[in-house]
């Protein structure tokens, strides 16, 4: 069984810097962490791997991300926790991507993870040599966090499902079973919790509280330190430039700003009718 977990590096604090020209988040990697929803998705994948290992079945868990080179450290942490391998898509051609362009880039990475050349990429750590395999195999399961804490769009999972024509279940709260080529889950809907069974391959997006991420073991950290992480360019995964980055993003931020805040106040000590009149006047001045 092959599971791909898509993860995103997000700011570790609420003090987010915006590029004044592109209106995108400045990602320098110095204070980034794995999106908490994606960390939960990785734990779900590792739990499946553990269960299969206990019965003698093989399970490969691949961690995939698109981002700046510093994101490699976060992927290596995923290996320390138990992931089998990792792939980072890093190229200026991917910069400024909205969810559609991001999903497209990740789909290229997923195909690469299923290609025969991926074993060479893992062995070298950053394979920019050789040709991509012509017939990649898709994973049995693609796991994503329900949403990213710096975007809240919750679109990546469904968009990947659309690109691969796979069934998709969102906001999964419990993975009940994986057997006989099907996955059974409980997920949240507007009407409440629903029990759903879909055939594999499939895409699931998970809630943050579906699982508590494990800590990496000392042995895992030591193994991850020397583990290769493939870092591939847009050209290496044969991404179409017209569908990548800003060029492939039909939605763009026109303006972003931090609201001005003031802690000043006006104390009204007049009679109640006078206070009411003053409140109305202040509301009219504020355009309310």
Short mmCIF file of C-alpha atoms in Angstrom, two decimals:
data_model
loop_
_atom_site.label_atom_id
_atom_site.label_comp_id
_atom_site.label_asym_id
_atom_site.label_seq_id
_atom_site.Cartn_x
_atom_site.Cartn_y
_atom_site.Cartn_z
CA UNK A 1 0.00 0.00 0.00
CA UNK A 2 1.24 3.48 -0.84
CA UNK A 3 0.01 6.56 1.05
CA UNK A 4 0.98 10.12 0.12
CA UNK A 5 0.59 12.82 2.77
CA UNK A 6 0.60 16.41 1.53
CA UNK A 7 2.00 18.88 4.06
CA UNK A 8 2.47 22.62 4.07
CA UNK A 9 4.89 24.86 5.95
CA UNK A 10 2.99 27.61 7.74
CA UNK A 11 4.14 30.54 9.93
CA UNK A 12 4.67 29.57 13.55
CA UNK A 13 3.16 32.86 14.76
CA UNK A 14 0.33 35.20 13.85
CA UNK A 15 2.80 37.89 12.77
CA UNK A 16 2.65 37.20 9.04
CA UNK A 17 4.61 39.36 6.59
CA UNK A 18 3.10 40.11 3.19
CA UNK A 19 4.99 40.93 0.00
CA UNK A 20 3.84 44.46 -1.01
CA UNK A 21 4.20 43.66 -4.72
CA UNK A 22 2.81 40.14 -5.12
CA UNK A 23 0.50 40.33 -2.06
CA UNK A 24 1.58 36.82 -1.07
CA UNK A 25 2.90 35.60 2.27
CA UNK A 26 6.64 36.02 2.72
CA UNK A 27 8.01 32.56 3.54
CA UNK A 28 11.61 32.69 4.71
CA UNK A 29 11.45 29.35 6.51
CA UNK A 30 13.01 30.65 9.73
CA UNK A 31 9.84 30.36 11.82
CA UNK A 32 7.81 27.77 9.96
CA UNK A 33 6.11 24.63 11.22
CA UNK A 34 4.09 21.87 9.62
CA UNK A 35 0.45 22.85 9.30
CA UNK A 36 -1.25 21.23 12.35
CA UNK A 37 -3.98 19.65 10.21
CA UNK A 38 -1.32 18.09 7.98
CA UNK A 39 0.57 16.80 11.02
CA UNK A 40 -2.61 14.97 12.02
CA UNK A 41 -2.89 13.53 8.50
CA UNK A 42 0.67 12.21 8.76
CA UNK A 43 -0.15 10.52 12.06
CA UNK A 44 -3.15 8.80 10.45
CA UNK A 45 -0.88 7.50 7.69
CA UNK A 46 1.75 6.29 10.17
CA UNK A 47 -0.92 4.51 12.22
CA UNK A 48 -2.02 2.66 9.07
CA UNK A 49 1.61 1.76 8.38
CA UNK A 50 2.03 0.41 11.92
CA UNK A 51 -1.14 -1.68 11.67
CA UNK A 52 -0.05 -3.18 8.37
CA UNK A 53 3.45 -3.88 9.65
CA UNK A 54 1.92 -5.80 12.57
CA UNK A 55 0.23 -8.16 10.11
CA UNK A 56 3.28 -8.49 7.87
CA UNK A 57 1.94 -6.23 5.14
CA UNK A 58 4.02 -3.51 3.56
CA UNK A 59 3.01 0.14 3.57
CA UNK A 60 4.97 3.06 2.13
CA UNK A 61 4.22 6.54 3.50
CA UNK A 62 5.53 9.40 1.37
CA UNK A 63 5.52 13.02 2.56
CA UNK A 64 5.09 15.66 -0.13
CA UNK A 65 5.33 19.44 0.00
CA UNK A 66 5.77 22.44 -2.27
CA UNK A 67 7.84 25.27 -0.83
CA UNK A 68 11.18 26.95 -0.30
CA UNK A 69 14.34 24.86 0.26
CA UNK A 70 14.09 25.31 4.05
CA UNK A 71 10.93 23.17 3.97
CA UNK A 72 13.22 20.16 3.58
CA UNK A 73 13.84 20.22 7.35
CA UNK A 74 10.12 19.78 8.03
CA UNK A 75 9.94 16.85 5.62
CA UNK A 76 12.95 15.27 7.28
CA UNK A 77 11.08 15.55 10.58
CA UNK A 78 8.29 13.53 8.96
CA UNK A 79 10.81 10.79 8.17
CA UNK A 80 11.99 10.91 11.78
CA UNK A 81 8.42 10.21 12.87
CA UNK A 82 8.14 7.20 10.60
CA UNK A 83 7.54 8.25 6.99
CA UNK A 84 9.27 6.14 4.35
CA UNK A 85 10.45 8.93 2.06
CA UNK A 86 9.88 12.58 1.21
CA UNK A 87 9.69 14.83 -1.84
CA UNK A 88 9.95 18.61 -1.94
CA UNK A 89 8.91 20.62 -4.98
CA UNK A 90 10.99 23.77 -4.86
CA UNK A 91 11.25 26.20 -7.74
CA UNK A 92 10.61 29.91 -8.28
CA UNK A 93 8.21 28.81 -11.01
CA UNK A 94 5.88 27.58 -8.24
CA UNK A 95 5.94 30.89 -6.31
CA UNK A 96 2.70 32.79 -5.77
CA UNK A 97 0.48 29.79 -6.50
CA UNK A 98 -3.16 29.84 -5.46
CA UNK A 99 -4.89 26.59 -4.49
CA UNK A 100 -5.48 25.51 -8.09
CA UNK A 101 -1.84 25.97 -9.11
CA UNK A 102 -0.70 24.40 -5.84
CA UNK A 103 -2.90 21.35 -6.41
CA UNK A 104 -1.53 21.01 -9.92
CA UNK A 105 2.06 21.14 -8.68
CA UNK A 106 1.31 18.58 -5.97
CA UNK A 107 -0.31 16.31 -8.56
CA UNK A 108 2.96 16.42 -10.54
CA UNK A 109 4.80 15.48 -7.36
CA UNK A 110 2.41 12.62 -6.63
CA UNK A 111 2.96 11.23 -10.11
CA UNK A 112 6.70 11.51 -9.56
CA UNK A 113 6.41 9.60 -6.29
CA UNK A 114 4.77 6.80 -8.24
CA UNK A 115 7.36 6.77 -10.99
CA UNK A 116 10.24 4.33 -11.28
CA UNK A 117 12.70 7.25 -11.22
CA UNK A 118 11.61 8.23 -7.70
CA UNK A 119 13.80 5.53 -6.22
CA UNK A 120 16.77 7.19 -7.88
CA UNK A 121 15.65 10.59 -6.59
CA UNK A 122 15.41 9.26 -3.04
CA UNK A 123 18.82 7.63 -3.33
CA UNK A 124 20.50 10.82 -4.55
CA UNK A 125 18.56 13.24 -2.34
CA UNK A 126 17.86 15.75 -5.13
CA UNK A 127 17.69 14.15 -8.51
CA UNK A 128 17.89 16.71 -11.29
CA UNK A 129 19.30 14.08 -13.65
CA UNK A 130 17.67 11.51 -15.85
CA UNK A 131 14.23 11.29 -17.40
CA UNK A 132 10.94 10.91 -15.55
CA UNK A 133 9.23 7.54 -15.73
CA UNK A 134 6.61 7.49 -18.51
CA UNK A 135 3.96 5.50 -16.64
CA UNK A 136 3.69 6.47 -12.94
CA UNK A 137 1.40 4.60 -10.57
CA UNK A 138 -0.95 6.54 -8.34
CA UNK A 139 -1.02 5.99 -4.57
CA UNK A 140 -3.76 4.01 -2.88
CA UNK A 141 -4.54 6.88 -0.54
CA UNK A 142 -3.84 10.63 -0.53
CA UNK A 143 -4.16 12.35 2.84
CA UNK A 144 -4.35 16.10 3.41
CA UNK A 145 -5.20 18.28 6.35
CA UNK A 146 -8.70 19.69 6.27
CA UNK A 147 -7.22 23.16 5.69
CA UNK A 148 -4.10 25.24 6.29
CA UNK A 149 -4.08 27.62 9.23
CA UNK A 150 -2.65 30.42 7.07
CA UNK A 151 -5.29 30.14 4.35
CA UNK A 152 -8.40 28.30 5.58
CA UNK A 153 -9.51 27.54 2.01
CA UNK A 154 -9.88 23.75 2.48
CA UNK A 155 -9.57 23.33 -1.29
CA UNK A 156 -6.37 21.34 -1.89
CA UNK A 157 -7.77 17.88 -1.09
CA UNK A 158 -10.90 18.19 -3.25
CA UNK A 159 -8.88 19.73 -6.09
CA UNK A 160 -6.41 16.83 -6.03
CA UNK A 161 -9.33 14.42 -6.10
CA UNK A 162 -10.68 16.23 -9.14
CA UNK A 163 -7.33 16.13 -10.92
CA UNK A 164 -7.00 12.37 -10.34
CA UNK A 165 -10.74 11.58 -10.67
CA UNK A 166 -10.74 9.98 -7.22
CA UNK A 167 -13.51 9.96 -4.61
CA UNK A 168 -12.94 12.50 -1.86
CA UNK A 169 -14.17 12.65 1.74
CA UNK A 170 -13.54 15.88 3.63
CA UNK A 171 -13.30 16.74 7.33
CA UNK A 172 -12.71 13.14 8.38
CA UNK A 173 -12.98 12.67 12.14
CA UNK A 174 -12.28 8.93 12.34
CA UNK A 175 -10.78 6.33 10.04
CA UNK A 176 -12.85 3.23 10.73
CA UNK A 177 -11.32 0.63 8.41
CA UNK A 178 -9.32 -0.01 5.27
CA UNK A 179 -10.10 -3.40 3.78
CA UNK A 180 -11.05 -5.09 0.54
CA UNK A 181 -9.99 -2.09 -1.51
CA UNK A 182 -12.27 0.32 0.34
CA UNK A 183 -11.88 2.87 3.13
CA UNK A 184 -14.57 3.57 5.72
CA UNK A 185 -14.54 6.85 7.65
CA UNK A 186 -16.69 9.12 9.75
CA UNK A 187 -16.70 12.74 8.65
CA UNK A 188 -18.44 15.93 9.67
CA UNK A 189 -21.22 17.47 7.59
CA UNK A 190 -23.64 20.32 8.14
CA UNK A 191 -26.18 17.72 9.26
CA UNK A 192 -23.82 15.96 11.68
CA UNK A 193 -21.37 13.04 11.59
CA UNK A 194 -21.77 10.69 8.63
CA UNK A 195 -20.38 7.18 8.05
CA UNK A 196 -19.02 6.87 4.51
CA UNK A 197 -17.36 4.06 2.54
CA UNK A 198 -15.50 4.81 -0.71
CA UNK A 199 -13.32 2.71 -3.01
CA UNK A 200 -9.56 3.14 -3.19
CA UNK A 201 -7.69 5.04 -4.47
CA UNK A 202 -9.21 7.98 -2.66
CA UNK A 203 -8.43 11.37 -1.16
CA UNK A 204 -9.21 12.16 2.48
CA UNK A 205 -8.88 15.49 4.29
CA UNK A 206 -8.73 15.15 8.05
CA UNK A 207 -9.66 17.24 11.06
CA UNK A 208 -6.92 18.37 13.43
CA UNK A 209 -8.24 16.34 16.35
CA UNK A 210 -8.41 13.02 14.46
CA UNK A 211 -5.07 11.98 15.95
CA UNK A 212 -2.33 13.22 18.26
CA UNK A 213 0.94 13.42 16.31
CA UNK A 214 3.64 11.19 17.74
CA UNK A 215 7.06 12.47 18.77
CA UNK A 216 10.04 11.27 16.74
CA UNK A 217 12.15 8.64 18.44
CA UNK A 218 15.90 9.04 18.92
CA UNK A 219 16.44 6.28 16.39
CA UNK A 220 14.09 8.05 13.99
CA UNK A 221 15.94 11.33 14.33
CA UNK A 222 19.26 9.62 13.68
CA UNK A 223 17.87 7.83 10.65
CA UNK A 224 16.26 10.98 9.28
CA UNK A 225 19.50 12.94 9.61
CA UNK A 226 21.09 10.80 6.93
CA UNK A 227 17.97 10.07 4.90
CA UNK A 228 17.83 11.55 1.42
CA UNK A 229 15.04 14.01 0.64
CA UNK A 230 14.36 14.50 -3.06
CA UNK A 231 14.17 18.19 -4.01
CA UNK A 232 12.86 18.57 -7.54
CA UNK A 233 12.27 21.52 -9.85
CA UNK A 234 9.22 22.27 -11.96
CA UNK A 235 11.03 21.08 -15.07
CA UNK A 236 12.09 17.84 -13.38
CA UNK A 237 8.46 16.87 -12.61
CA UNK A 238 7.39 18.11 -16.06
CA UNK A 239 5.09 20.81 -14.68
CA UNK A 240 3.44 23.02 -17.28
CA UNK A 241 4.68 26.63 -16.67
CA UNK A 242 1.26 27.97 -17.72
CA UNK A 243 -0.37 26.02 -14.87
CA UNK A 244 2.24 26.79 -12.23
CA UNK A 245 2.80 29.68 -9.81
CA UNK A 246 1.23 33.06 -10.47
CA UNK A 247 0.83 32.24 -14.17
CA UNK A 248 -1.40 29.30 -13.34
CA UNK A 249 -3.40 31.04 -10.61
CA UNK A 250 -6.83 32.30 -11.72
CA UNK A 251 -7.29 33.93 -8.30
CA UNK A 252 -4.87 36.50 -6.91
CA UNK A 253 -4.88 38.77 -3.87
CA UNK A 254 -5.52 42.33 -5.04
CA UNK A 255 -4.87 44.00 -1.69
CA UNK A 256 -3.82 42.89 1.76
CA UNK A 257 -3.44 44.98 4.87
CA UNK A 258 -3.36 44.86 8.65
CA UNK A 259 -6.38 46.68 10.13
CA UNK A 260 -5.52 49.75 12.17
CA UNK A 261 -6.41 49.38 15.82
CA UNK A 262 -6.80 51.95 18.54
CA UNK A 263 -7.16 51.53 22.27
CA UNK A 264 -8.51 55.04 22.84
CA UNK A 265 -12.00 55.52 24.17
CA UNK A 266 -14.42 58.31 25.00
CA UNK A 267 -16.07 58.30 28.40
CA UNK A 268 -19.67 59.50 28.38
CA UNK A 269 -20.70 60.98 31.71
CA UNK A 270 -23.81 62.90 30.66
CA UNK A 271 -27.39 61.89 31.26
CA UNK A 272 -28.75 58.80 29.59
CA UNK A 273 -30.52 60.73 26.78
CA UNK A 274 -27.34 62.73 26.14
CA UNK A 275 -25.26 59.55 26.11
CA UNK A 276 -27.65 57.97 23.61
CA UNK A 277 -27.48 61.03 21.36
CA UNK A 278 -23.68 61.00 21.54
CA UNK A 279 -23.52 57.30 20.65
CA UNK A 280 -25.70 57.92 17.61
CA UNK A 281 -23.48 60.81 16.57
CA UNK A 282 -20.33 58.69 16.93
CA UNK A 283 -21.91 55.91 14.88
CA UNK A 284 -22.82 58.36 12.11
CA UNK A 285 -19.29 59.79 12.13
CA UNK A 286 -17.94 56.28 11.72
CA UNK A 287 -20.28 55.65 8.81
CA UNK A 288 -22.23 52.93 10.60
#
